[in-house]
mmCIF file of C-alpha atoms in Angstrom:
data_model
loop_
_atom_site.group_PDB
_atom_site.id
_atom_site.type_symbol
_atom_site.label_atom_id
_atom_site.label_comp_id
_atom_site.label_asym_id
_atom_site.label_seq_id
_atom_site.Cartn_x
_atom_site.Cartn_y
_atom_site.Cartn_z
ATOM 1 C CA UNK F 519 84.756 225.563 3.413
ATOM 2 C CA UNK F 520 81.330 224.417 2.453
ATOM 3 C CA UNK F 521 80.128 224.928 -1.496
ATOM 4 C CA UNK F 522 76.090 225.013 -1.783
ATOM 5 C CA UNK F 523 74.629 225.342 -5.024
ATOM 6 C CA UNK F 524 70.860 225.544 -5.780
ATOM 7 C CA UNK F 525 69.962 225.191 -9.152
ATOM 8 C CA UNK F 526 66.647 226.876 -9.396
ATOM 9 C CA UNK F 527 64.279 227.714 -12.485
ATOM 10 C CA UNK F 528 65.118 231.489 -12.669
ATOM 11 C CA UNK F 529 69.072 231.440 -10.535
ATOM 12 C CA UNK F 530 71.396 229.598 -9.422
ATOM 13 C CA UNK F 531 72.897 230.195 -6.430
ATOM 14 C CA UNK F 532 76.245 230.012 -5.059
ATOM 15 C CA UNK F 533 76.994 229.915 -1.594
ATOM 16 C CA UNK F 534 80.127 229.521 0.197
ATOM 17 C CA UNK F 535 79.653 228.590 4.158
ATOM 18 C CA UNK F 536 82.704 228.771 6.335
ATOM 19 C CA UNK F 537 83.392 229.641 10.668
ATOM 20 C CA UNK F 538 79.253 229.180 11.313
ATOM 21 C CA UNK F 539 78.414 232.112 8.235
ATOM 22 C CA UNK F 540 77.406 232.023 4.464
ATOM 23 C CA UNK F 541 80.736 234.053 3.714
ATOM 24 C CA UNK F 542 79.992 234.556 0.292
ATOM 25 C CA UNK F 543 76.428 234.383 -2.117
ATOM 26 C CA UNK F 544 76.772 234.411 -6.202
ATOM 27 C CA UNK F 545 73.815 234.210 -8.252
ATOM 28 C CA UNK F 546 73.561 233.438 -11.866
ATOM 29 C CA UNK F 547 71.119 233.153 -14.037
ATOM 30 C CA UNK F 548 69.379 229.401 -14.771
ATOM 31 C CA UNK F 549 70.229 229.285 -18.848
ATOM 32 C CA UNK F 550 70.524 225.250 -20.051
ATOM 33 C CA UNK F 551 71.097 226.881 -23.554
ATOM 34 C CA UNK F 552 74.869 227.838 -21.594
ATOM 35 C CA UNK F 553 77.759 226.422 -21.559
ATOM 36 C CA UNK F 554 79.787 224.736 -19.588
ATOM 37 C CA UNK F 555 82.713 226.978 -20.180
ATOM 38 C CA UNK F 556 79.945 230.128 -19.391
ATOM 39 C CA UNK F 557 79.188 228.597 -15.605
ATOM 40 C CA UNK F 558 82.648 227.793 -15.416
ATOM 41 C CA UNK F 559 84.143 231.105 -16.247
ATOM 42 C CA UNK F 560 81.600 232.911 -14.111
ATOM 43 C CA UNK F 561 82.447 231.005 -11.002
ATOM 44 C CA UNK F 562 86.374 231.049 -11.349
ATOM 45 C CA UNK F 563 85.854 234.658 -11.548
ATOM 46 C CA UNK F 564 84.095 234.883 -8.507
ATOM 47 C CA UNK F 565 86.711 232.999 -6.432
ATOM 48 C CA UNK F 566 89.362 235.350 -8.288
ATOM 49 C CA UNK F 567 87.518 238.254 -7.311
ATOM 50 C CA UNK F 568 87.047 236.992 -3.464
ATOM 51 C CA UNK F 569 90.902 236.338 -3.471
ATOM 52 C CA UNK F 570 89.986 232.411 -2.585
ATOM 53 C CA UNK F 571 90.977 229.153 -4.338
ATOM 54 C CA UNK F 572 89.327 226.033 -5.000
ATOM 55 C CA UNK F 573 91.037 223.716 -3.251
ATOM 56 C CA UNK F 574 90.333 225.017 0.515
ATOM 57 C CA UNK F 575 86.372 223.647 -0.531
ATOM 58 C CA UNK F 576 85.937 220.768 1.311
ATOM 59 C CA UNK F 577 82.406 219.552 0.645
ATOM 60 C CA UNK F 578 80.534 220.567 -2.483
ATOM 61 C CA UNK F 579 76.767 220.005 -2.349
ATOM 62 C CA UNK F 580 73.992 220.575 -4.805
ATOM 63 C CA UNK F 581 70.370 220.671 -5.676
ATOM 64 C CA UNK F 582 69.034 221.223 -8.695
ATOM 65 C CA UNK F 583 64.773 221.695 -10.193
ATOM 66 C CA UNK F 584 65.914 222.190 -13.837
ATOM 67 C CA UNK F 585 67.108 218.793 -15.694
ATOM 68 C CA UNK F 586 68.222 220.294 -18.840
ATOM 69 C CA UNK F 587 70.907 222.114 -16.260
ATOM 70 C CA UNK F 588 71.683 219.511 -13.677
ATOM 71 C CA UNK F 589 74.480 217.533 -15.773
ATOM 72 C CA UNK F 590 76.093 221.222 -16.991
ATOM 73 C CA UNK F 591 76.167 222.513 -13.556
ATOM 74 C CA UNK F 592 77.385 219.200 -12.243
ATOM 75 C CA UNK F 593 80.208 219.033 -14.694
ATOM 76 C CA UNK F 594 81.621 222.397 -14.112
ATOM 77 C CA UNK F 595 81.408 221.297 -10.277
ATOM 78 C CA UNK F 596 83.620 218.185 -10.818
ATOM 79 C CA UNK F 597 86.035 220.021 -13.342
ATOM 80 C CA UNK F 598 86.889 222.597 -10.660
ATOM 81 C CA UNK F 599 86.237 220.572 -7.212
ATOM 82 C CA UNK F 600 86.639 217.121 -8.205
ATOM 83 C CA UNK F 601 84.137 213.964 -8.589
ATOM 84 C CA UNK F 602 83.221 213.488 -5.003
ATOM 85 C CA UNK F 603 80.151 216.038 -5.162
ATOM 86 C CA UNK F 604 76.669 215.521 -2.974
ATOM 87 C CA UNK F 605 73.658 216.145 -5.236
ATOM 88 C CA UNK F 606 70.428 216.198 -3.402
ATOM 89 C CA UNK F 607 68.015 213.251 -4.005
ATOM 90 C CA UNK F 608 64.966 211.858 -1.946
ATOM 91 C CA UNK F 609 67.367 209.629 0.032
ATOM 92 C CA UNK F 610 70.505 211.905 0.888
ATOM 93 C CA UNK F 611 69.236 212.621 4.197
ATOM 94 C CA UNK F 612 67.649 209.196 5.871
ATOM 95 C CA UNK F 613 66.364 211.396 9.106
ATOM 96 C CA UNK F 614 63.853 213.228 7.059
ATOM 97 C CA UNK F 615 60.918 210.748 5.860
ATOM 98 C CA UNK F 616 59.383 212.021 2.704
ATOM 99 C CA UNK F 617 55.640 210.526 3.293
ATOM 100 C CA UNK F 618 54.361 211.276 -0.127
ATOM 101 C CA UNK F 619 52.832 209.314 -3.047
ATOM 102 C CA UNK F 620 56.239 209.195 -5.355
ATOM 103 C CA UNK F 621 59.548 210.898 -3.550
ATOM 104 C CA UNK F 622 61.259 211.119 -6.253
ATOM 105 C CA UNK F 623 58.894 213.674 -7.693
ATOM 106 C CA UNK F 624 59.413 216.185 -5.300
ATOM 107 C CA UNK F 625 61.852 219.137 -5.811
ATOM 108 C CA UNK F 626 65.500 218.952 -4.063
ATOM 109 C CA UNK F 627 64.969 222.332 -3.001
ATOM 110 C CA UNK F 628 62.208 221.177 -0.725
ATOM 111 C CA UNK F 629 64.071 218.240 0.798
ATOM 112 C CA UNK F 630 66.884 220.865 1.691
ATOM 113 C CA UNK F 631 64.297 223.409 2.955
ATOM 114 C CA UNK F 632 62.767 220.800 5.191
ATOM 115 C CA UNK F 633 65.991 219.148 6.167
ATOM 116 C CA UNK F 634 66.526 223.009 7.246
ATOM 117 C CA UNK F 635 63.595 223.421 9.462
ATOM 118 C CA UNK F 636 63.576 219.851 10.882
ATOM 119 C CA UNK F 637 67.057 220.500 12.691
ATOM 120 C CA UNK F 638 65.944 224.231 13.507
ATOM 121 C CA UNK F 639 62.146 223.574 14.995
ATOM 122 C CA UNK F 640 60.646 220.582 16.531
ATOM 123 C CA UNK F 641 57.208 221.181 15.775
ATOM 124 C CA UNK F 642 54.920 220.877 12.851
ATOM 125 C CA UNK F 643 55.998 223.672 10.031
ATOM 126 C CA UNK F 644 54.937 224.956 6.872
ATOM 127 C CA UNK F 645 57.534 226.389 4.560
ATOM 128 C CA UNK F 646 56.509 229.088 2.315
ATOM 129 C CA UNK F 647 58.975 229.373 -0.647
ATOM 130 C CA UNK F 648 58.035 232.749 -2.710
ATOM 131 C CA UNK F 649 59.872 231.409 -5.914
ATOM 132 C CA UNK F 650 59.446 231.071 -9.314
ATOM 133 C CA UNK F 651 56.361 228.766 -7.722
ATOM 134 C CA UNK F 652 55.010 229.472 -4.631
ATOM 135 C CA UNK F 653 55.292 226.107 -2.386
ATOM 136 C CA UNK F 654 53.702 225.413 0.706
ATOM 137 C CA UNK F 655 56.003 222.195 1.755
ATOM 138 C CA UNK F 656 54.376 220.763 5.090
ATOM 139 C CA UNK F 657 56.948 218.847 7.875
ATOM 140 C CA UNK F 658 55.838 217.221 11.163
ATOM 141 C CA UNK F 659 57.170 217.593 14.449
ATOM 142 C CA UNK F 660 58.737 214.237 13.924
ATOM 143 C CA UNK F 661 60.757 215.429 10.767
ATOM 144 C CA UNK F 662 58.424 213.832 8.096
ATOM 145 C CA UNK F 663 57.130 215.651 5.220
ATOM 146 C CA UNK F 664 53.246 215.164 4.805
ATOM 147 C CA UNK F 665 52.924 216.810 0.904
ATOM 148 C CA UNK F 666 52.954 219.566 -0.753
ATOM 149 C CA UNK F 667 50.733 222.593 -2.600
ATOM 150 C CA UNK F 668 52.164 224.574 -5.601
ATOM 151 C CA UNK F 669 51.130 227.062 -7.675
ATOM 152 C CA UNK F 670 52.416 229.685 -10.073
ATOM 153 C CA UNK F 671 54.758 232.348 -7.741
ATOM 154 C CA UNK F 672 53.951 236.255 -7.639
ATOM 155 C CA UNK F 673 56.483 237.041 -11.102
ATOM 156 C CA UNK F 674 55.356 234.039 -12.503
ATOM 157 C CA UNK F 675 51.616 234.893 -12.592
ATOM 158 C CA UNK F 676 52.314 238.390 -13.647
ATOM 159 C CA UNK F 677 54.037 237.646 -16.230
ATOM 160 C CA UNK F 678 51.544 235.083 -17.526
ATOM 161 C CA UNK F 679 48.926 237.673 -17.080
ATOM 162 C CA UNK F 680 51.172 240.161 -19.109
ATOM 163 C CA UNK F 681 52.189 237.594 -22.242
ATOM 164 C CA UNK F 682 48.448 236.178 -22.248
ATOM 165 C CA UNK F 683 46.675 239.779 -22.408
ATOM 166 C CA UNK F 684 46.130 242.428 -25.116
ATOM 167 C CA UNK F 685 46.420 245.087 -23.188
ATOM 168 C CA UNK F 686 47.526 244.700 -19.966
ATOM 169 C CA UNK F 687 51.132 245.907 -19.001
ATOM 170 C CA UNK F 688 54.217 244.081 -17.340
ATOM 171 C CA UNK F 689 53.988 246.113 -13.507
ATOM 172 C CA UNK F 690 56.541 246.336 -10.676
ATOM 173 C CA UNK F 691 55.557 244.260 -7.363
ATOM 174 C CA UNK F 692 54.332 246.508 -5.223
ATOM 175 C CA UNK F 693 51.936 246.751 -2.525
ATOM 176 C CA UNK F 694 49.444 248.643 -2.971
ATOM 177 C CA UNK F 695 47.359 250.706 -0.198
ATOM 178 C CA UNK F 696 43.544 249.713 -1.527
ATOM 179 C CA UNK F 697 41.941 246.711 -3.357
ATOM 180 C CA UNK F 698 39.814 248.994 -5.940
ATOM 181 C CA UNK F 699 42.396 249.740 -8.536
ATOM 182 C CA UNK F 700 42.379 253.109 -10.468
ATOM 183 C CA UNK F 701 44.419 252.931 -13.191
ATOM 184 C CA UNK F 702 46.179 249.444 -14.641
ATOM 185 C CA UNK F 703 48.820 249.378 -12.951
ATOM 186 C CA UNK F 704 46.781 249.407 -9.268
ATOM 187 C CA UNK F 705 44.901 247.031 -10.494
ATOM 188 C CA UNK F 706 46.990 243.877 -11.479
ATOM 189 C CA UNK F 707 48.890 245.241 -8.060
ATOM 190 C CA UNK F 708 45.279 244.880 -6.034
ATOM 191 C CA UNK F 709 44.664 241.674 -8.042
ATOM 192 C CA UNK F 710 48.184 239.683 -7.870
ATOM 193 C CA UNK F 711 49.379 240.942 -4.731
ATOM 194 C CA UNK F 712 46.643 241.451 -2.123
ATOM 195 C CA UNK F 713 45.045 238.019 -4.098
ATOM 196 C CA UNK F 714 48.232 236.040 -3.196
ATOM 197 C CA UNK F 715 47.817 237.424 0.331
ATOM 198 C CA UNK F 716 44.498 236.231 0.867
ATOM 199 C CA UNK F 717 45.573 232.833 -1.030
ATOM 200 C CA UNK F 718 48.651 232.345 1.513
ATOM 201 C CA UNK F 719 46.742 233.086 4.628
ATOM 202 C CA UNK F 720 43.779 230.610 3.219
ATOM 203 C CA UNK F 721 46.055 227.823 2.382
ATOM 204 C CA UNK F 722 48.029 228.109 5.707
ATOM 205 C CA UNK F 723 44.778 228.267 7.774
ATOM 206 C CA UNK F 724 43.584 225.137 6.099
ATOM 207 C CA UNK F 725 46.847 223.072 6.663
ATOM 208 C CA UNK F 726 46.487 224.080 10.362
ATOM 209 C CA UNK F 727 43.163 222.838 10.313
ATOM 210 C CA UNK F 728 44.423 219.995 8.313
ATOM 211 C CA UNK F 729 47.055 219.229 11.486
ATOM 212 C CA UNK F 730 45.038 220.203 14.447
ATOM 213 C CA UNK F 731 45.712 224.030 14.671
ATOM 214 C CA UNK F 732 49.640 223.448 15.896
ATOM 215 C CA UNK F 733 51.606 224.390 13.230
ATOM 216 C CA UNK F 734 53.951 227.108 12.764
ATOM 217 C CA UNK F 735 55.176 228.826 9.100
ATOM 218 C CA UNK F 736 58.823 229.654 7.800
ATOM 219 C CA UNK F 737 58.967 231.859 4.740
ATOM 220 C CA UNK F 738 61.867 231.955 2.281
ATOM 221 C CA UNK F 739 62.478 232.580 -1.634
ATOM 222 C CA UNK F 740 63.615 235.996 -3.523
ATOM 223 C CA UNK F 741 59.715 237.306 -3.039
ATOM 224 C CA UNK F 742 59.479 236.210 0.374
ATOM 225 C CA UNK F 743 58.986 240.084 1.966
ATOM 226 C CA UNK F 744 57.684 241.346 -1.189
ATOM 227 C CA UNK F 745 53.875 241.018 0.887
ATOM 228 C CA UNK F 746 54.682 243.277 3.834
ATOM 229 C CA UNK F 747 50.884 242.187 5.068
ATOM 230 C CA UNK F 748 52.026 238.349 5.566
ATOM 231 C CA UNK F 749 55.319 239.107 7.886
ATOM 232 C CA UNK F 750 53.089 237.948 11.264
ATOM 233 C CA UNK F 751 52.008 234.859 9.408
ATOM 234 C CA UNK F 752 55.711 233.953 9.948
ATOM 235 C CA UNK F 753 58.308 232.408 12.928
ATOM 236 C CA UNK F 754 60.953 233.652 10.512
ATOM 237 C CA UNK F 755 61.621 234.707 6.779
ATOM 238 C CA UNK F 756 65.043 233.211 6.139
ATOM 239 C CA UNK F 757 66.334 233.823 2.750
ATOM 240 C CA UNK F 758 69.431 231.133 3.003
ATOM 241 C CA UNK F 759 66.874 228.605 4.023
ATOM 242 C CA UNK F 760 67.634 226.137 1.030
ATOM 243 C CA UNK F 761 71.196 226.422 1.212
ATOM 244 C CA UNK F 762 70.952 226.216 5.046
ATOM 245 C CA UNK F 763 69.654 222.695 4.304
ATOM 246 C CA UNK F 764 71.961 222.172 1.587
ATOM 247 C CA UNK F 765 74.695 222.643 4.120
ATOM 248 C CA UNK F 766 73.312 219.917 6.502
ATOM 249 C CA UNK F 767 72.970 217.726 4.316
ATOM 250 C CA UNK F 768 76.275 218.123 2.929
ATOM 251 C CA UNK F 769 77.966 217.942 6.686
ATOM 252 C CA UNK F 770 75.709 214.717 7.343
ATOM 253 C CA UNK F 771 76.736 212.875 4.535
ATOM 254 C CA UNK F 772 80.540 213.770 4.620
ATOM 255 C CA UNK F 773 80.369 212.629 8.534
ATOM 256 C CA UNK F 774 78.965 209.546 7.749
ATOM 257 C CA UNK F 775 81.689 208.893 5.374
ATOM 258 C CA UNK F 776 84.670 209.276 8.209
#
C-alpha cells in the first residue's frame, strides 16, 4: 500500500493506492490553527472505518502548499507510519527538470502534477489545475517544466468579489446559458464563469503559440468540470492527477533506495 497526501490551501487529501487503483480518498479540511491530535484522530478513524491498519503502508509520500501545516501534517505522518516519509521538494524526482528562475518557489503540487503527465504523455502539455488558484503549469515533450501562470481560482475570485462588495451576494457555480445577466445572481455567474472561460482558452492559445502550436492540455483540481464549455480544450480531466504524481514519485524514490 501506497499513502499520498496533498496538503492543499482549502483540503487535504488522503489517498491510499494499492493493486494499480486509488482504493481509498479522505479529504479534510486545510486548518494550521488544528492539532496534531485533530489530523491524527481523523485519519485513525478512517483506517478504522475501512477495516485497514497502518502497518500494511509501505511508502508514505507527501506534498504540501501551506507552511504553517507542513510540520503538523508531517508529524502525525511519522507518529502513525514512522520517520521514513517522502515529502515532495524541487529535487525528489531528478527526471523532471524544473527550468524556472528559483525551483524552490514553485508549489509541490505542480512538481507531482507534472511528474504525472511526463510518464503519461510524451509531448508538450499544459496542466490546468482548477484549485484554490487556477495554474497553468507548462511541461515539454522532454519532461522539463518551462514556468508557470497563476491566478485567483473560480471560488477564490467569487468570494473576493463577495467579501470586497456592498451588495453583491455569495452565488453557487453555475453555468449559465447567456452572458447578459438579469438579476445578480446571472450576473457574477456570466461574469466569473463564462470570464474564466474566455481567460483559459486565451491563456492556453497563447502558450501554444508560445511553443509552436504542439501542445496538448490536462485538466485537474475540485473545479476542473465546473466549465462544461472547456471539456474539448482537454486530452483528459483527471481528478487524482496530483496524487497520481505523488505516487510516482513515491515508487521512484523507494526503488532507488533497494
Amino acid at each position: 500500500m501506497l499513502l499520498a497526501v496533498d496538503v492543499g490551501n482549502t483540503d487535504t487529501v488522503f489517498g491510499l493506492y494499492e493493486s494499480g487503483e486509488w482504493e481509498h480518498l479522505w479529504r479534510m479540511r486545510s486548518l494550521p490553527q488544528e492539532s496534531e491530535a485533530h489530523y491524527e484522530s481523523r485519519l485513525r478513524l478512517h483506517f478504522l472505518e475501512a477495516g485497514l491498519w497502518f502497518g500494511d503502508v509501505e511508502t508514505v509520500v507527501m506534498s504540501s502548499v501551506v507552511p504553517a501545516l507542513s510540520p503538523i501534517i508531517q508529524r502525525v505522518l511519522r507518529s502513525l507510519f514512522g520517520e521514513d516519509i517522502v515529502v515532495v521538494g524541487p529535487d525528489s524526482y531528478p527526471e523532471l527538470e524544473i527550468a524556472i528562475d528559483h525551483p524552490h518557489e514553485i508549489g509541490a503540487d505542480l512538481i507531482a502534477n507534472a511528474v504525472a503527465v511526463m510518464n503519461r504523455y510524451h509531448e508538450n502539455c499544459v496542466i490546468v489545475d482548477f484549485g484554490t488558484a487556477l495554474t497553468f503549469t507548462t511541461v515539454s515533450r522532454e519532461g522539463k517544466i518551462l514556468g508557470v501562470a497563476i491566478l485567483p481560482g473560480l471560488l477564490t475570485a467569487v468570494k473576493a468579489l463577495f467579501a470586497n462588495t456592498a451588495q453583491l451576494p455569495e452565488v453557487p457555480l453555475v453555468l449559465p446559458s447567456t452572458a447578459i445577466g438579469r438579476n445578480t445572481t446571472q450576473s457574477i455567474q456570466a461574469g466569473i464563469l463564462l470570464g474564466y472561460e474566455g481567460l483559459v482558452k486565451s491563456l492556453l492559445q497563447r502558450i501554444r503559440t508560445e511553443l509552436g502550436g504542439e501542445c496538448i492540455a490536462v485538466a485537474t483540481g475540485g473545479l476542473a468540470s465546473i466549465i462544461e464549455t472547456l471539456q474539448d480544450e482537454f486530452v483528459e480531466i483527471d481528478m487524482q492527477l496530483t496524487l497520481d504524481g505523488l505516487r510516482i514519485i513515491g515508487e521512484s524514490v523507494r526503488a532507488k533506495e533497494v
